[in-house]
mmCIF file of C-alpha atoms and ligand atoms in Angstrom:
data_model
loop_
_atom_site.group_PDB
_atom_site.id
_atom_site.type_symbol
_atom_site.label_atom_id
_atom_site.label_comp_id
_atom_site.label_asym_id
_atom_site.label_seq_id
_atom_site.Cartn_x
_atom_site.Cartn_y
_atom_site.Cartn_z
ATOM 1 C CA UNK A 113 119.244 71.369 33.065
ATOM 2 C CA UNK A 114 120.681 68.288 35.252
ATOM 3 C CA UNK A 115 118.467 65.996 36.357
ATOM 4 C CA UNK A 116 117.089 66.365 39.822
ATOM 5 C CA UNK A 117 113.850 66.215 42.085
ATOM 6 C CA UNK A 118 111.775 68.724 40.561
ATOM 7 C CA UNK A 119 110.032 69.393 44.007
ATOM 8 C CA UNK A 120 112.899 70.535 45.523
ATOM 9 C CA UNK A 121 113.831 74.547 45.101
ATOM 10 C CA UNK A 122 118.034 74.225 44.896
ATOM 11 C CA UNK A 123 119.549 77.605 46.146
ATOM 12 C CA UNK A 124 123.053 77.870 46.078
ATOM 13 C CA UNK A 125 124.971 79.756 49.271
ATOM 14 C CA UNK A 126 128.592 81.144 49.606
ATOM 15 C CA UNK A 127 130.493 79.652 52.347
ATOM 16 C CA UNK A 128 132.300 81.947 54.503
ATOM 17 C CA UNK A 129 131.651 85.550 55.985
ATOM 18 C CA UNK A 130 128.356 86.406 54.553
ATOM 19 C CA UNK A 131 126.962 83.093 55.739
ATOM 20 C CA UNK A 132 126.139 84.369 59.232
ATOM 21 C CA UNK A 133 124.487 87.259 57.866
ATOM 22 C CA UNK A 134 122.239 85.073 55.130
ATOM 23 C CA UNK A 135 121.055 82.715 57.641
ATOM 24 C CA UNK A 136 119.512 85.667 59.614
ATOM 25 C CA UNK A 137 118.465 87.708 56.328
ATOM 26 C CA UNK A 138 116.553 84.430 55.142
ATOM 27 C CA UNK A 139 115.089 84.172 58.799
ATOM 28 C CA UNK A 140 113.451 87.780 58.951
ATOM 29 C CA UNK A 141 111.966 86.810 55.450
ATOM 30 C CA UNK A 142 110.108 83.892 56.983
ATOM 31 C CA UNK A 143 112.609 81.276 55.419
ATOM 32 C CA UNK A 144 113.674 78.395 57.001
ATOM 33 C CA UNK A 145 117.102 77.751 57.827
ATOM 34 C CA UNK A 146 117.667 75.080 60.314
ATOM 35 C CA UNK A 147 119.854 73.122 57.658
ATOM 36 C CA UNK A 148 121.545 75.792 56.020
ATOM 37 C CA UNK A 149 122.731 77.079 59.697
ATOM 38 C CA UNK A 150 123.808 73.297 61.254
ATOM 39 C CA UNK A 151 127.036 72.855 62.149
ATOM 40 C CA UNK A 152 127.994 70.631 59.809
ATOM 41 C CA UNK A 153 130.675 69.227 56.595
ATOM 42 C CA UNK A 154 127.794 68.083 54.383
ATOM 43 C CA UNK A 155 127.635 70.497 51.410
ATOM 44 C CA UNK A 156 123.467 69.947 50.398
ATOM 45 C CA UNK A 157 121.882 70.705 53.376
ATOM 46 C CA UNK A 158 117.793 69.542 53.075
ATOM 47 C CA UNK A 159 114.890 71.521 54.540
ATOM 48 C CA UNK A 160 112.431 68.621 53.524
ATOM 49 C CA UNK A 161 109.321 70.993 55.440
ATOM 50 C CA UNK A 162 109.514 73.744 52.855
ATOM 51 C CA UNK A 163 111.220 71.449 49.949
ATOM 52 C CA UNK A 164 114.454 73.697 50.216
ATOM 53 C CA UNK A 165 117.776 72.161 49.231
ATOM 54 C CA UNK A 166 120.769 74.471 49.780
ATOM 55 C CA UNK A 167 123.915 73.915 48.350
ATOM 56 C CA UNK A 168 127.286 75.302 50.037
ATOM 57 C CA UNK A 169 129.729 76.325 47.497
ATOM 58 C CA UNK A 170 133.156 78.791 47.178
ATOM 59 C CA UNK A 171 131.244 82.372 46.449
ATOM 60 C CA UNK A 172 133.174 82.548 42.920
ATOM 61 C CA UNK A 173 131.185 78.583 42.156
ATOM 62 C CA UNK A 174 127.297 80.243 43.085
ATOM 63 C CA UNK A 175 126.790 81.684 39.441
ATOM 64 C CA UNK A 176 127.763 78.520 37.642
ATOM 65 C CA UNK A 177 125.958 76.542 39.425
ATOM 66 C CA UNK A 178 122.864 79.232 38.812
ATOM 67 C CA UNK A 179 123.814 79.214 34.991
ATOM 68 C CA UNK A 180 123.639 76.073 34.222
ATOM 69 C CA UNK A 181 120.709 75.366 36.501
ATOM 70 C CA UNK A 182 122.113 73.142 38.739
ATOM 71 C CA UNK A 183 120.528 75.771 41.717
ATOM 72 C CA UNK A 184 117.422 77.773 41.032
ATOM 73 C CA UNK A 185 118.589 80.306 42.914
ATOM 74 C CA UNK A 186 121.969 81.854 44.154
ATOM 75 C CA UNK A 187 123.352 83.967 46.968
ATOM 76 C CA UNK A 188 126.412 86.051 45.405
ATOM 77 C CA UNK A 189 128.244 89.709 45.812
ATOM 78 C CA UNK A 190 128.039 91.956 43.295
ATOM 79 C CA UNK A 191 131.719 91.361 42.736
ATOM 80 C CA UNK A 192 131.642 88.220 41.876
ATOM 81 C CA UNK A 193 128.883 89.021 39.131
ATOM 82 C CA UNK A 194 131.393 92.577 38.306
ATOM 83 C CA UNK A 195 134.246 90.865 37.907
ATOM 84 C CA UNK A 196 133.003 87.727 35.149
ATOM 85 C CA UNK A 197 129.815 87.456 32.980
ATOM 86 C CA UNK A 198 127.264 85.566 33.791
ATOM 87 C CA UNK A 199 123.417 84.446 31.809
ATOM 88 C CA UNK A 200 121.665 85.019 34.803
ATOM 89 C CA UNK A 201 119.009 86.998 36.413
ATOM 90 C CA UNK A 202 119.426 89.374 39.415
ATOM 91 C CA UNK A 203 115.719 89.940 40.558
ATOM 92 C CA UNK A 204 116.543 91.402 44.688
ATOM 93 C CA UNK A 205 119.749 92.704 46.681
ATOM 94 C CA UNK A 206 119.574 91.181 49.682
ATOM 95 C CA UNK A 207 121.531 94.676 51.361
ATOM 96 C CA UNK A 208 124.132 92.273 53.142
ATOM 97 C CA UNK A 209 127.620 91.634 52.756
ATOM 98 C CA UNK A 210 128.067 95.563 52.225
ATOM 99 C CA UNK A 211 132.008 96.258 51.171
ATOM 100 C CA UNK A 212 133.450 98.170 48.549
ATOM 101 C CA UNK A 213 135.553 97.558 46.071
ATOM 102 C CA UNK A 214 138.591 99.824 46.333
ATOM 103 C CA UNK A 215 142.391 100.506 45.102
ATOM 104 C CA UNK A 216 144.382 100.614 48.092
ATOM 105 C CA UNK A 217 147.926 101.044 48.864
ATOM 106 C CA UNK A 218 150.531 102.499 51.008
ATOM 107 C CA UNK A 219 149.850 106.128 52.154
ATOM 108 C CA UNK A 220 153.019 107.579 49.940
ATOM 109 C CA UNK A 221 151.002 105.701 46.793
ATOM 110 C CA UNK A 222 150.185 108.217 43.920
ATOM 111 C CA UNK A 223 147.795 107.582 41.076
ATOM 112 C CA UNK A 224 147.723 110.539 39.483
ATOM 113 C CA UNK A 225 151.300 112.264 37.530
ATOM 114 C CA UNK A 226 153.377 111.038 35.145
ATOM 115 C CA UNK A 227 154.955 107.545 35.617
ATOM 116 C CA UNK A 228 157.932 105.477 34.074
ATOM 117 C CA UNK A 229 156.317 102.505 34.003
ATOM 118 C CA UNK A 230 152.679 101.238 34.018
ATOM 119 C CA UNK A 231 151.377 101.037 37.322
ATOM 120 C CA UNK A 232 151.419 97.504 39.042
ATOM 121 C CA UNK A 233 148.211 96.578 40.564
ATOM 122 C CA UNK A 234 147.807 93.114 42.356
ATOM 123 C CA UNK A 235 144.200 91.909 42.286
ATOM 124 C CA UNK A 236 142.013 89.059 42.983
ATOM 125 C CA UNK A 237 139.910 90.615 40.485
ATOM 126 C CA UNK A 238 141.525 91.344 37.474
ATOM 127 C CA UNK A 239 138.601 92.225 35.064
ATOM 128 C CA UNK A 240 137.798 95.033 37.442
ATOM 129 C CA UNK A 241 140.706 96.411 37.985
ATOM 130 C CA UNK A 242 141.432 96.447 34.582
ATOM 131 C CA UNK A 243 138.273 98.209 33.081
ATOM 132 C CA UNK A 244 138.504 100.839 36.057
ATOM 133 C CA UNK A 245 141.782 101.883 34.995
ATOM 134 C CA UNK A 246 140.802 102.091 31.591
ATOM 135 C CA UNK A 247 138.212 104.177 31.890
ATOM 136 C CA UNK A 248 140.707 106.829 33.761
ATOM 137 C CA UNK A 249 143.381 106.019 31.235
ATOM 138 C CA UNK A 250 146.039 104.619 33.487
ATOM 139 C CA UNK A 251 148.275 101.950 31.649
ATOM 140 C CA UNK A 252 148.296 99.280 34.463
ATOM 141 C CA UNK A 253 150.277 95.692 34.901
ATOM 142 C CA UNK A 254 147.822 93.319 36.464
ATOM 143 C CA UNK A 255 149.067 91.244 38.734
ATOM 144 C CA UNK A 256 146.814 88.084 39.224
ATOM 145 C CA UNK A 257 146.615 86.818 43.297
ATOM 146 C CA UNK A 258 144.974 84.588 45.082
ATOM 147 C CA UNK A 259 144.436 86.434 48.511
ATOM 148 C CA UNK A 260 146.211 88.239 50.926
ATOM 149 C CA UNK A 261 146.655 91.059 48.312
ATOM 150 C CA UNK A 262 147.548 93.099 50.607
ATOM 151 C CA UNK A 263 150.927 91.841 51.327
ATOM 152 C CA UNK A 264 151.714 93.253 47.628
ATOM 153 C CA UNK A 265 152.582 96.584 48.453
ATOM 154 C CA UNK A 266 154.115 96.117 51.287
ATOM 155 C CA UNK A 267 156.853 93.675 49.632
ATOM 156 C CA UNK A 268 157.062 95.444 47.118
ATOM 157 C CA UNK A 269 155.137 92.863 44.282
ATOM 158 C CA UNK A 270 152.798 96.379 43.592
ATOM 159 C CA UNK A 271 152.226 99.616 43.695
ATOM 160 C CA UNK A 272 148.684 99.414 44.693
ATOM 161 C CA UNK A 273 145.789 96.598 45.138
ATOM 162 C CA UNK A 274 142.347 96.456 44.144
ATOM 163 C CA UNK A 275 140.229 94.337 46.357
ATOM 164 C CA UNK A 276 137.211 94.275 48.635
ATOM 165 C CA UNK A 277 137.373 96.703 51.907
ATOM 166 C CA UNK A 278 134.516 95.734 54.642
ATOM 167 C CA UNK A 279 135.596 97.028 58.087
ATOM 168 C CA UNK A 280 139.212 98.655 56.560
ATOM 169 C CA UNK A 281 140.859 96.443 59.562
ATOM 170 C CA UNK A 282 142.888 94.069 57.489
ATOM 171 C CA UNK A 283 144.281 98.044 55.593
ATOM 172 C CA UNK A 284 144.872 99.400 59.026
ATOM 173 C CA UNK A 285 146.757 96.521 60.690
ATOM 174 C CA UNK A 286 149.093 96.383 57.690
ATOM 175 C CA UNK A 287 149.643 100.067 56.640
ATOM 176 C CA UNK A 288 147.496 100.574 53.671
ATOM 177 C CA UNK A 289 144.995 103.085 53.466
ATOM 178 C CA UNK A 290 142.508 103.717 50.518
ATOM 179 C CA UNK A 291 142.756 105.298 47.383
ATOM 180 C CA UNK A 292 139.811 105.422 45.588
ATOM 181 C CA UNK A 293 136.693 103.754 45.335
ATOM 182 C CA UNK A 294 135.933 101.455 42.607
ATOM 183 C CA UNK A 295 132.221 100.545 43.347
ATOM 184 C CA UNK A 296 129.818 99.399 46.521
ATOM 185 C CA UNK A 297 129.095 95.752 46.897
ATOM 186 C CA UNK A 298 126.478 93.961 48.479
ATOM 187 C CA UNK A 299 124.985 90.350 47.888
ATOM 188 C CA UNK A 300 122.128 89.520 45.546
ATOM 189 C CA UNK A 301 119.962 86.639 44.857
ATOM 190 C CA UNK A 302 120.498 85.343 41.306
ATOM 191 C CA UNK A 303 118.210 83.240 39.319
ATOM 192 C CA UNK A 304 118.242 80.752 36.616
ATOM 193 C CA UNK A 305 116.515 82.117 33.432
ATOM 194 C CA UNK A 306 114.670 79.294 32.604
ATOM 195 C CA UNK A 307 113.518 77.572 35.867
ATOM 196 C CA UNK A 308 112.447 81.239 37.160
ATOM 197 C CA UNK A 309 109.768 80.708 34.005
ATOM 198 C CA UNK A 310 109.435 76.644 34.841
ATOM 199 C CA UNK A 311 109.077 77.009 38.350
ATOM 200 C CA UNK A 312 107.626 80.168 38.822
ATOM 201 C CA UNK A 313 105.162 79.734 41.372
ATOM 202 C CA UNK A 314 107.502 77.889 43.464
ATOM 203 C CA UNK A 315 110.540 80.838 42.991
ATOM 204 C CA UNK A 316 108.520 83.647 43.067
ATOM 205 C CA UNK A 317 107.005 83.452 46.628
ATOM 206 C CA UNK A 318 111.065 83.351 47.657
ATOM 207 C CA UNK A 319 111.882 86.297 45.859
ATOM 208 C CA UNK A 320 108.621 87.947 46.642
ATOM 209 C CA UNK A 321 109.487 87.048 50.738
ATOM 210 C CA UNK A 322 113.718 88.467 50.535
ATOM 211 C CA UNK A 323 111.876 91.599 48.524
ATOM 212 C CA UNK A 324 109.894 92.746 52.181
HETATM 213 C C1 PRP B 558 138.836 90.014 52.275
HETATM 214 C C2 PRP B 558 139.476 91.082 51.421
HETATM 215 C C3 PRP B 558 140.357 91.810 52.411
HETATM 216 C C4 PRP B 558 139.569 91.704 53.710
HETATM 217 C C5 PRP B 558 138.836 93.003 53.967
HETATM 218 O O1 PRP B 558 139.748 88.973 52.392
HETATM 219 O O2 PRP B 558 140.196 90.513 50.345
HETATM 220 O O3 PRP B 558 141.608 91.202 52.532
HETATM 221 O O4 PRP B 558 138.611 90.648 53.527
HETATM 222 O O5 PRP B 558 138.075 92.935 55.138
HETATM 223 P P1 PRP B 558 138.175 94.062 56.267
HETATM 224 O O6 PRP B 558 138.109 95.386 55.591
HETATM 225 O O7 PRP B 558 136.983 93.806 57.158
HETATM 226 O O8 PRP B 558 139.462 93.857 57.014
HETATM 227 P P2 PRP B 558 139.373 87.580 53.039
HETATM 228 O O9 PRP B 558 139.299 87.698 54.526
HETATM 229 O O10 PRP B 558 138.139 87.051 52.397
HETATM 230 O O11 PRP B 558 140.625 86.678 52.704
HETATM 231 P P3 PRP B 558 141.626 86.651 51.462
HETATM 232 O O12 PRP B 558 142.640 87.718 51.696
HETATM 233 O O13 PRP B 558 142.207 85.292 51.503
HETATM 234 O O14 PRP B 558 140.822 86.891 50.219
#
């Protein structure tokens, strides 16, 4: 593990739109946020009261940092952990950050009958998309993006997307609808194998507290 103050319980956060939701999921479990929550550029963010350390990080980054035990602990969607694998543990689900993973495309899209050509699916999550379309036997050419899948279809890149649906606004506002449901996401708290057993009775109050 890297060297750091052993006092100090490292949890690793997603920056972006779950954030808001965390800071008042950690609150109703008696967990101070004051750092976490500042307005501010600095990515560790000290609670030095409870010895909390949080570190901000792009939501794909959480696990690794988890892994390798850089962070004790890790706030992640289930697509993150869905889409690569990871050695870690996956003690509570938090129930925030509630999406679902869907293939989506224009309303005239078909995915069943016979095709010419292997249906082109534009994803942000390849792994996914790939072992759903396996299992229903669809020959599929992934497409690897980066965001904004959902300009695929409508330029013609795909014939459908795979990608994460919260409020369906982003589908509506740009003519998709959805196809089919892949799976239901929400965010869990992830934990390092071996500082879970190391620092057990420092971890386990946490987990015991986001359990409630
Ligand atoms: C996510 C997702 C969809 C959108 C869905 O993208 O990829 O595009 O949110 O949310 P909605 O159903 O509430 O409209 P994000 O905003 O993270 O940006 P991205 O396209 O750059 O990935």
């Amino acid at each position: 593990m890297p060297k750091r103050n052993r006092d100090t319980i490292v949890i690793a956060v997603p920056k972006g739109r779950v954030l808001e939701q965390l800071g008042a999921r950690l609150e109703r479990a008696g967990i101070p946020t004051d750092a976490l929550t500042a307005k501010s550029r600095k990515l560790v963010r000290e609670d030095k009261a409870s010895g909390l350390s949080y570190l901000l990080l792009k939501p794909d980054d959480v696990p690794t940092y988890v892994e390798y035990g850089a962070a004790d602990l890790g706030i992640v969607g289930r697509d993150v952990l869905m889409e690569r694998d990871y050695d870690v543990l996956a003690p509570v689900d938090l129930d925030i950050g509630r999406c679902r993973m869907m293939v989506c495309g224009l309303p005239k899209a078909s995915l069943s009958g016979k095709r010419e050509r292997p249906l082109r699916v534009a994803t942000k999550f390849p792994h996914i998309a790939e072992r759903h379309f396996r299992s229903k036997g669809t020959p599929v050419e992934l497409i690897f993006c980066q965001g904004s899948v959902e300009l695929a279809p409508l330029t013609g890149l795909a014939d459908v997307i795979v990608d994460l649906v919260e409020t369906g606004e982003t589908l509506k506002q740009n003519g998709l609808v959805p196809l089919e449901n892949i799976a239901d996401i929400s965010s869990v708290v992830i934990a390092n194998r071996a500082g879970l057993k190391l620092r057990r009775e420092a971890i386990k109050p946490i987990l015991d507290a986001l359990r409630k």
